[in-house]
mmCIF file of C-alpha atoms in Angstrom:
data_model
loop_
_atom_site.group_PDB
_atom_site.id
_atom_site.type_symbol
_atom_site.label_atom_id
_atom_site.label_comp_id
_atom_site.label_asym_id
_atom_site.label_seq_id
_atom_site.Cartn_x
_atom_site.Cartn_y
_atom_site.Cartn_z
ATOM 1 C CA MET A 1 71.994 117.534 103.552
ATOM 2 C CA ARG A 2 75.397 117.870 102.097
ATOM 3 C CA SER A 3 76.499 114.669 99.278
ATOM 4 C CA MET A 4 79.749 114.068 98.507
ATOM 5 C CA ARG A 5 81.159 117.399 97.925
ATOM 6 C CA PHE A 6 84.904 119.034 96.841
ATOM 7 C CA HIS A 7 86.143 122.127 96.920
ATOM 8 C CA GLY A 8 88.672 123.521 94.123
ATOM 9 C CA PRO A 9 90.196 121.334 91.511
ATOM 10 C CA PHE A 10 88.797 118.471 93.401
ATOM 11 C CA SER A 11 85.399 120.322 94.331
ATOM 12 C CA LEU A 12 83.686 117.589 94.582
ATOM 13 C CA GLY A 13 76.911 94.119 112.866
ATOM 14 C CA SER A 14 79.580 93.189 114.005
ATOM 15 C CA THR A 15 77.367 89.917 113.790
ATOM 16 C CA LEU A 16 80.059 88.264 111.175
ATOM 17 C CA ALA A 17 82.728 88.544 113.823
ATOM 18 C CA LEU A 18 81.889 85.894 116.313
ATOM 19 C CA PRO A 19 81.630 83.047 113.603
ATOM 20 C CA LEU A 20 84.901 84.184 111.642
ATOM 21 C CA VAL A 21 86.576 84.154 115.055
ATOM 22 C CA ALA A 22 85.140 81.148 116.141
ATOM 23 C CA ALA A 23 86.271 79.445 112.723
ATOM 24 C CA LEU A 24 89.382 80.597 112.343
ATOM 25 C CA ALA A 25 90.607 79.514 115.882
ATOM 26 C CA VAL A 26 90.963 75.936 114.392
ATOM 27 C CA LEU A 27 92.631 77.107 110.980
ATOM 28 C CA PRO A 28 96.268 76.428 110.944
ATOM 29 C CA GLY A 29 97.966 79.807 109.070
ATOM 30 C CA ALA A 30 94.469 81.378 108.432
ATOM 31 C CA VAL A 31 94.615 85.103 108.752
ATOM 32 C CA SER A 32 93.327 86.596 112.130
ATOM 33 C CA PRO A 33 90.453 88.973 112.056
ATOM 34 C CA VAL A 34 90.381 92.372 113.513
ATOM 35 C CA ARG A 35 90.715 92.121 117.317
ATOM 36 C CA ALA A 36 87.811 93.695 119.583
ATOM 37 C CA GLN A 37 88.461 96.885 121.321
ATOM 38 C CA GLY A 38 89.589 96.809 125.146
ATOM 39 C CA PRO A 39 87.814 98.463 127.705
ATOM 40 C CA ALA A 40 90.834 100.549 128.438
ATOM 41 C CA ARG A 41 90.333 102.121 124.684
ATOM 42 C CA ALA A 42 86.612 102.338 124.557
ATOM 43 C CA ALA A 43 87.082 106.439 124.555
ATOM 44 C CA THR A 44 88.942 106.427 121.421
ATOM 45 C CA GLU A 45 88.326 105.564 118.037
ATOM 46 C CA GLY A 46 90.329 102.018 117.898
ATOM 47 C CA ALA A 47 92.572 99.381 119.652
ATOM 48 C CA ALA A 48 96.260 98.927 119.573
ATOM 49 C CA PRO A 49 96.416 98.916 115.645
ATOM 50 C CA VAL A 50 96.097 95.399 113.629
ATOM 51 C CA SER A 51 98.090 94.718 110.815
ATOM 52 C CA GLN A 52 95.986 94.832 107.490
ATOM 53 C CA PRO A 53 97.520 93.167 103.978
ATOM 54 C CA HIS A 54 98.252 95.732 101.275
ATOM 55 C CA ALA A 55 95.490 95.932 99.019
ATOM 56 C CA SER A 56 95.905 94.902 95.753
ATOM 57 C CA SER A 57 93.614 93.172 92.887
ATOM 58 C CA GLU A 58 94.071 89.844 94.793
ATOM 59 C CA SER A 59 92.389 91.561 97.884
ATOM 60 C CA THR A 60 89.004 89.944 97.266
ATOM 61 C CA LYS A 61 90.176 86.555 96.362
ATOM 62 C CA SER A 62 90.046 83.780 99.092
ATOM 63 C CA GLN A 63 93.277 82.960 100.781
ATOM 64 C CA THR A 64 95.457 80.237 100.829
ATOM 65 C CA VAL A 65 95.317 78.367 104.096
ATOM 66 C CA ALA A 66 99.102 76.797 104.878
ATOM 67 C CA ALA A 67 99.482 73.193 105.053
ATOM 68 C CA ASN A 68 100.297 71.966 108.380
ATOM 69 C CA PRO A 69 102.626 68.979 108.807
ATOM 70 C CA ALA A 70 100.207 67.736 111.756
ATOM 71 C CA ASP A 71 97.032 67.489 109.963
ATOM 72 C CA LYS A 72 98.626 64.654 108.301
ATOM 73 C CA ALA A 73 98.185 63.084 112.144
ATOM 74 C CA ALA A 74 94.928 64.412 112.571
ATOM 75 C CA THR A 75 92.255 62.565 113.401
ATOM 76 C CA PRO A 76 88.918 61.936 110.924
ATOM 77 C CA GLU A 77 86.870 63.871 113.592
ATOM 78 C CA GLN A 78 89.925 66.974 113.802
ATOM 79 C CA ARG A 79 89.834 66.725 109.936
ATOM 80 C CA THR A 80 85.691 67.297 109.773
ATOM 81 C CA LEU A 81 86.388 69.770 112.143
ATOM 82 C CA THR A 82 88.892 71.902 110.414
ATOM 83 C CA ALA A 83 86.156 71.213 106.811
ATOM 84 C CA LYS A 84 83.217 72.320 108.815
ATOM 85 C CA ALA A 85 85.509 75.515 109.931
ATOM 86 C CA ILE A 86 86.865 76.263 106.494
ATOM 87 C CA ASP A 87 83.073 76.475 105.242
ATOM 88 C CA LYS A 88 81.917 78.596 108.034
ATOM 89 C CA VAL A 89 85.084 80.960 106.640
ATOM 90 C CA LYS A 90 83.423 80.708 103.158
ATOM 91 C CA GLN A 91 80.113 81.559 104.091
ATOM 92 C CA VAL A 92 80.930 84.398 106.398
ATOM 93 C CA ALA A 93 83.066 85.946 103.658
ATOM 94 C CA LYS A 94 80.082 85.453 100.909
ATOM 95 C CA SER A 95 77.993 86.949 103.548
ATOM 96 C CA ALA A 96 80.073 90.146 103.710
ATOM 97 C CA SER A 97 80.606 90.365 99.739
ATOM 98 C CA ASP A 98 76.979 90.265 99.540
ATOM 99 C CA ILE A 99 76.160 92.317 102.098
ATOM 100 C CA PHE A 100 74.512 95.136 99.944
ATOM 101 C CA ASN A 101 71.302 92.505 98.693
ATOM 102 C CA ARG A 102 70.229 93.033 102.402
ATOM 103 C CA VAL A 103 70.722 96.612 102.480
ATOM 104 C CA PRO A 104 71.573 98.731 99.428
ATOM 105 C CA CYS A 105 74.167 101.285 99.477
ATOM 106 C CA LEU A 106 72.120 104.233 98.284
ATOM 107 C CA PRO A 107 73.349 107.845 97.541
ATOM 108 C CA PRO A 108 72.499 110.424 99.849
ATOM 109 C CA LYS A 109 69.045 111.682 99.102
ATOM 110 C CA GLY A 110 69.230 115.235 97.123
ATOM 111 C CA GLY A 111 71.821 113.788 94.384
ATOM 112 C CA ALA A 112 75.620 113.516 94.435
ATOM 113 C CA GLY A 113 76.588 117.119 94.208
ATOM 114 C CA THR A 114 78.958 118.479 92.087
ATOM 115 C CA THR A 115 82.550 116.772 91.252
ATOM 116 C CA GLY A 116 86.123 118.169 90.397
ATOM 117 C CA SER A 117 89.184 116.242 89.577
ATOM 118 C CA LEU A 118 92.524 114.276 90.886
ATOM 119 C CA PRO A 119 95.068 116.060 88.933
ATOM 120 C CA HIS A 120 97.850 113.682 89.932
ATOM 121 C CA VAL A 121 95.813 110.277 89.832
ATOM 122 C CA ALA A 122 94.181 111.049 86.673
ATOM 123 C CA ALA A 123 97.560 112.130 84.938
ATOM 124 C CA LYS A 124 99.215 108.989 86.226
ATOM 125 C CA LEU A 125 96.190 106.476 84.493
ATOM 126 C CA ALA A 126 96.187 108.533 81.398
ATOM 127 C CA ALA A 127 99.823 107.832 81.114
ATOM 128 C CA GLY A 128 99.305 104.444 81.952
ATOM 129 C CA GLU A 129 102.247 104.891 85.005
ATOM 130 C CA PRO A 130 101.493 102.688 88.608
ATOM 131 C CA VAL A 131 99.075 104.833 90.985
ATOM 132 C CA VAL A 132 99.665 104.586 94.602
ATOM 133 C CA ILE A 133 96.869 105.689 97.374
ATOM 134 C CA ILE A 134 97.691 105.626 100.797
ATOM 135 C CA ALA A 135 94.785 105.644 103.664
ATOM 136 C CA PHE A 136 96.134 107.593 106.283
ATOM 137 C CA GLY A 137 93.949 107.539 109.267
ATOM 138 C CA SER A 138 93.074 105.782 112.943
ATOM 139 C CA SER A 139 91.092 102.538 113.379
ATOM 140 C CA SER A 140 88.287 103.485 111.195
ATOM 141 C CA THR A 141 91.176 103.288 108.437
ATOM 142 C CA VAL A 142 92.506 100.193 110.468
ATOM 143 C CA GLY A 143 89.514 98.367 109.797
ATOM 144 C CA TYR A 144 88.160 97.745 113.337
ATOM 145 C CA GLY A 145 84.748 96.079 113.374
ATOM 146 C CA THR A 146 85.165 94.458 110.167
ATOM 147 C CA SER A 147 84.814 90.893 110.296
ATOM 148 C CA ALA A 148 87.846 90.385 108.174
ATOM 149 C CA PRO A 149 90.828 92.149 106.535
ATOM 150 C CA GLU A 150 89.561 92.478 103.048
ATOM 151 C CA PHE A 151 86.398 94.158 104.188
ATOM 152 C CA THR A 152 88.184 97.147 105.682
ATOM 153 C CA TYR A 153 87.498 100.213 103.487
ATOM 154 C CA PRO A 154 91.254 100.276 101.580
ATOM 155 C CA ASN A 155 91.075 96.958 100.423
ATOM 156 C CA ARG A 156 87.064 97.751 99.337
ATOM 157 C CA LEU A 157 88.265 100.704 97.133
ATOM 158 C CA ALA A 158 91.154 98.909 96.034
ATOM 159 C CA ALA A 159 88.942 95.924 94.781
ATOM 160 C CA GLN A 160 86.304 98.980 93.195
ATOM 161 C CA LEU A 161 89.247 100.761 91.446
ATOM 162 C CA HIS A 162 90.739 97.412 90.085
ATOM 163 C CA ARG A 163 87.216 96.558 88.576
ATOM 164 C CA GLN A 164 87.130 99.753 87.062
ATOM 165 C CA TYR A 165 90.506 100.474 85.694
ATOM 166 C CA PRO A 166 91.656 96.353 84.903
ATOM 167 C CA THR A 167 94.711 96.987 83.440
ATOM 168 C CA ALA A 168 96.032 99.797 85.741
ATOM 169 C CA ASP A 169 98.538 99.170 88.332
ATOM 170 C CA ILE A 170 97.070 100.689 91.235
ATOM 171 C CA THR A 171 98.235 99.871 94.958
ATOM 172 C CA VAL A 172 96.121 101.289 97.838
ATOM 173 C CA ILE A 173 98.044 100.970 101.046
ATOM 174 C CA ASN A 174 96.649 100.897 104.685
ATOM 175 C CA ARG A 175 98.607 103.529 106.794
ATOM 176 C CA GLY A 176 96.043 103.289 109.430
ATOM 177 C CA GLN A 177 97.095 103.675 113.224
ATOM 178 C CA GLY A 178 94.319 102.872 116.035
ATOM 179 C CA GLY A 179 93.569 105.523 118.705
ATOM 180 C CA GLU A 180 95.642 108.385 116.837
ATOM 181 C CA ASP A 181 94.590 111.828 115.863
ATOM 182 C CA ALA A 182 96.305 114.593 114.206
ATOM 183 C CA PRO A 183 99.253 115.025 116.844
ATOM 184 C CA GLU A 184 100.404 111.630 116.723
ATOM 185 C CA MET A 185 99.386 111.187 112.647
ATOM 186 C CA MET A 186 101.767 114.305 112.005
ATOM 187 C CA LYS A 187 104.984 112.853 113.786
ATOM 188 C CA ARG A 188 104.687 109.729 111.353
ATOM 189 C CA LEU A 189 103.396 111.923 108.232
ATOM 190 C CA GLN A 190 106.612 112.230 106.436
ATOM 191 C CA THR A 191 107.562 107.985 106.766
ATOM 192 C CA SER A 192 104.126 106.553 106.692
ATOM 193 C CA VAL A 193 102.933 108.406 103.928
ATOM 194 C CA ILE A 194 105.172 111.631 102.097
ATOM 195 C CA ASP A 195 108.064 108.998 101.914
ATOM 196 C CA MET A 196 105.863 106.599 99.949
ATOM 197 C CA HIS A 197 105.045 109.318 96.907
ATOM 198 C CA PRO A 198 101.581 108.561 96.583
ATOM 199 C CA ASP A 199 99.688 109.998 93.833
ATOM 200 C CA LEU A 200 96.281 109.891 96.219
ATOM 201 C CA VAL A 201 96.140 110.182 100.144
ATOM 202 C CA ILE A 202 92.728 109.915 101.975
ATOM 203 C CA TRP A 203 93.206 111.191 105.356
ATOM 204 C CA GLN A 204 90.537 110.574 107.558
ATOM 205 C CA VAL A 205 90.877 112.621 110.725
ATOM 206 C CA GLY A 206 89.243 114.234 113.347
ATOM 207 C CA THR A 207 87.177 111.473 115.252
ATOM 208 C CA ASN A 208 89.591 111.050 118.048
ATOM 209 C CA ALA A 209 89.699 114.647 118.825
ATOM 210 C CA VAL A 210 86.357 115.053 119.406
ATOM 211 C CA LEU A 211 86.351 112.185 121.719
ATOM 212 C CA ARG A 212 89.089 113.600 123.600
ATOM 213 C CA ASP A 213 87.946 117.044 124.131
ATOM 214 C CA LEU A 214 90.862 118.080 122.069
ATOM 215 C CA ASP A 215 90.928 121.712 121.012
ATOM 216 C CA PRO A 216 89.325 121.780 117.602
ATOM 217 C CA GLY A 217 91.218 124.696 116.659
ATOM 218 C CA GLU A 218 94.830 123.382 117.388
ATOM 219 C CA THR A 219 93.661 119.906 115.561
ATOM 220 C CA ALA A 220 93.003 122.474 112.620
ATOM 221 C CA LYS A 221 95.968 123.710 112.546
ATOM 222 C CA LEU A 222 98.098 120.518 112.620
ATOM 223 C CA VAL A 223 95.458 119.011 109.802
ATOM 224 C CA GLU A 224 95.990 122.345 107.277
ATOM 225 C CA GLU A 225 99.631 122.213 108.086
ATOM 226 C CA GLY A 226 99.578 118.376 106.786
ATOM 227 C CA VAL A 227 97.546 119.029 103.999
ATOM 228 C CA ALA A 228 99.998 121.777 102.742
ATOM 229 C CA ARG A 229 103.262 119.081 103.418
ATOM 230 C CA ILE A 230 101.349 116.219 101.456
ATOM 231 C CA GLN A 231 100.287 118.816 98.309
ATOM 232 C CA ALA A 232 104.042 119.987 98.348
ATOM 233 C CA ALA A 233 105.313 116.688 97.353
ATOM 234 C CA GLY A 234 102.745 116.486 94.414
ATOM 235 C CA SER A 235 99.659 114.242 96.221
ATOM 236 C CA ASP A 236 96.047 114.907 95.311
ATOM 237 C CA VAL A 237 94.159 114.638 98.950
ATOM 238 C CA VAL A 238 90.971 114.049 100.101
ATOM 239 C CA LEU A 239 89.782 114.417 103.827
ATOM 240 C CA VAL A 240 87.293 112.518 105.783
ATOM 241 C CA ASP A 241 85.422 114.251 108.464
ATOM 242 C CA PRO A 242 84.105 112.027 111.816
ATOM 243 C CA GLN A 243 81.637 109.073 111.726
ATOM 244 C CA TYR A 244 78.071 109.840 112.761
ATOM 245 C CA SER A 245 77.739 107.165 115.268
ATOM 246 C CA PRO A 246 76.658 107.206 119.287
ATOM 247 C CA LYS A 247 79.798 108.064 120.647
ATOM 248 C CA VAL A 248 80.280 111.103 118.565
ATOM 249 C CA THR A 249 77.042 112.466 118.946
ATOM 250 C CA GLU A 250 76.876 112.481 121.964
ATOM 251 C CA ARG A 251 79.576 115.422 122.032
ATOM 252 C CA ALA A 252 77.644 117.172 118.803
ATOM 253 C CA GLU A 253 78.999 120.570 119.710
ATOM 254 C CA SER A 254 82.623 119.313 119.352
ATOM 255 C CA ALA A 255 81.918 117.222 116.171
ATOM 256 C CA ASN A 256 79.734 119.799 114.324
ATOM 257 C CA LYS A 257 82.959 122.232 115.379
ATOM 258 C CA MET A 258 85.123 119.576 113.735
ATOM 259 C CA VAL A 259 83.184 118.887 110.685
ATOM 260 C CA LYS A 260 82.941 122.461 109.777
ATOM 261 C CA LEU A 261 86.881 122.962 110.192
ATOM 262 C CA LEU A 262 88.021 120.300 108.036
ATOM 263 C CA SER A 263 85.313 121.707 105.576
ATOM 264 C CA ARG A 264 87.130 125.130 105.710
ATOM 265 C CA ILE A 265 90.393 123.369 105.077
ATOM 266 C CA ALA A 266 89.598 121.977 102.553
ATOM 267 C CA ALA A 267 87.894 124.719 100.755
ATOM 268 C CA LEU A 268 91.187 126.919 101.869
ATOM 269 C CA ARG A 269 93.593 124.385 100.468
ATOM 270 C CA HIS A 270 91.709 123.392 97.576
ATOM 271 C CA VAL A 271 91.447 119.791 98.239
ATOM 272 C CA GLY A 272 88.708 117.190 98.235
ATOM 273 C CA ILE A 273 86.310 116.213 101.235
ATOM 274 C CA PHE A 274 84.312 112.712 102.056
ATOM 275 C CA PRO A 275 81.558 114.384 104.403
ATOM 276 C CA ARG A 276 81.215 110.939 106.343
ATOM 277 C CA PHE A 277 79.435 112.511 109.332
ATOM 278 C CA ASP A 278 76.594 113.918 106.831
ATOM 279 C CA VAL A 279 76.800 110.761 104.526
ATOM 280 C CA MET A 280 76.079 108.528 107.453
ATOM 281 C CA ARG A 281 73.469 110.599 109.284
ATOM 282 C CA ASP A 282 71.856 110.511 105.888
ATOM 283 C CA TRP A 283 71.721 106.770 106.181
ATOM 284 C CA HIS A 284 69.938 106.790 109.384
ATOM 285 C CA GLU A 285 67.751 109.953 109.415
ATOM 286 C CA ARG A 286 66.923 110.098 105.541
ATOM 287 C CA GLN A 287 66.959 106.230 104.576
ATOM 288 C CA SER A 288 65.702 104.671 107.776
ATOM 289 C CA ILE A 289 68.585 102.340 108.506
ATOM 290 C CA PRO A 290 68.844 101.659 111.870
ATOM 291 C CA ILE A 291 72.346 103.090 113.634
ATOM 292 C CA ASP A 292 73.072 99.087 114.539
ATOM 293 C CA GLU A 293 72.930 97.992 111.185
ATOM 294 C CA PHE A 294 75.902 100.216 110.266
ATOM 295 C CA VAL A 295 77.779 100.671 113.843
ATOM 296 C CA ILE A 296 78.877 97.961 115.850
ATOM 297 C CA ALA A 297 78.031 97.906 119.468
ATOM 298 C CA ASP A 298 80.910 99.928 120.917
ATOM 299 C CA GLY A 299 78.790 102.820 119.306
ATOM 300 C CA LEU A 300 81.664 104.070 117.543
ATOM 301 C CA HIS A 301 83.011 101.892 114.729
ATOM 302 C CA MET A 302 81.289 100.748 111.433
ATOM 303 C CA ASN A 303 80.326 97.269 110.729
ATOM 304 C CA ASP A 304 81.157 95.403 107.631
ATOM 305 C CA TRP A 305 78.015 97.295 105.716
ATOM 306 C CA GLY A 306 79.229 100.304 106.761
ATOM 307 C CA TYR A 307 82.955 99.957 105.508
ATOM 308 C CA ALA A 308 81.694 98.666 102.242
ATOM 309 C CA CYS A 309 79.292 101.667 101.722
ATOM 310 C CA PHE A 310 81.591 104.274 102.477
ATOM 311 C CA ALA A 311 84.222 102.695 100.561
ATOM 312 C CA GLN A 312 81.806 102.551 97.218
ATOM 313 C CA LEU A 313 80.319 105.914 97.919
ATOM 314 C CA LEU A 314 83.984 107.366 97.895
ATOM 315 C CA GLY A 315 85.351 105.091 95.146
ATOM 316 C CA ASP A 316 82.787 106.457 92.926
ATOM 317 C CA ASP A 317 83.660 110.095 93.588
ATOM 318 C CA ILE A 318 87.183 109.115 92.975
ATOM 319 C CA ILE A 319 86.301 107.438 89.326
ATOM 320 C CA ARG A 320 84.256 110.162 88.681
ATOM 321 C CA SER A 321 86.662 113.117 89.096
ATOM 322 C CA VAL A 322 89.336 111.140 87.762
ATOM 323 C CA GLY A 323 87.139 110.522 84.618
ATOM 324 C CA GLN A 324 86.212 114.066 83.798
ATOM 325 C CA ILE A 325 90.046 114.742 83.188
ATOM 326 C CA LYS A 326 91.482 112.228 82.259
ATOM 327 C CA LEU A 327 92.730 113.183 78.908
ATOM 328 C CA GLY A 328 89.763 115.210 78.442
ATOM 329 C CA VAL A 329 87.524 112.354 78.138
ATOM 330 C CA ALA A 330 83.985 111.775 79.943
ATOM 331 C CA VAL A 331 82.901 109.758 82.722
ATOM 332 C CA PRO A 332 82.010 106.527 80.636
ATOM 333 C CA SER A 333 78.075 106.615 80.966
ATOM 334 C CA ASN A 334 77.473 103.299 82.506
ATOM 335 C CA VAL A 335 79.557 104.624 85.847
ATOM 336 C CA GLN A 336 76.950 105.938 88.232
ATOM 337 C CA THR A 337 77.945 107.768 91.373
ATOM 338 C CA TYR A 338 77.207 105.582 94.160
ATOM 339 C CA ARG A 339 76.231 102.713 92.238
ATOM 340 C CA PRO A 340 75.850 99.778 94.182
ATOM 341 C CA MET A 341 78.891 97.311 94.376
#
């Protein structure tokens, strides 16, 4: 089992969705949850993109519902219904934020492996300069399967980094687009990623290539070209390989080939890779977590718990990697790789 590993300088159920939809349906001005995937897109990783707020230090705070003048004329029964809906939203949010109390987010068995560094991110943090991280990818990045926008992995990661570096100006920008893979992503790489001048790009790629039976070799060439362009612009890079879920594993040969190719690119370009496929397989095969406790009913996308644990493990390794080179200071003893939220 591979744990989080890095090469070179960075060698490193959707059960909440239904009550949230019901609650938000009666709330004027409330944030819409991620939409359910339509049957026409079931063969790819994601439906039409859903707008996500940019993560910030406020990403885990409750959102204020805008006042609606019509509420003044609402009947007592309507006001009671609205109050109950608000309570339901709060209950869902609390349930999702406390999700690891039900199923712990544990490191892959066998240890955390080696770590390296994120030179650009570390240099900015050391100098007290703003840090910009871009999450680039498809529907896993958009957050399809979460019960609310704040539970996407980019927003979870932003909250974790703000807890670790409370005085730092850290922005995590979600540049996910449902249904895409390397060919579509390369078309928007310049405008969605490079033009934002990020310090770190977390690139989730490869799942839709597997589902569409795209040539793995051609996908690898595009990803390698994209990584080279991101590096040339002065950004650190972490690749994220496909998820371990039924829709992907039923194409085992293609999935395994994609995982190996992305690992090879990481080694060749000296960038980090988060082995999501092996991490999720560890959840099921070695930690005995049923698939339906981290994958939603479509057999492809993660649920709140899956995204939360993914973000936690990724964030822990970023924190440790930055700590190893930030002004030559070692990682604080109280920062444990893959610690629970």
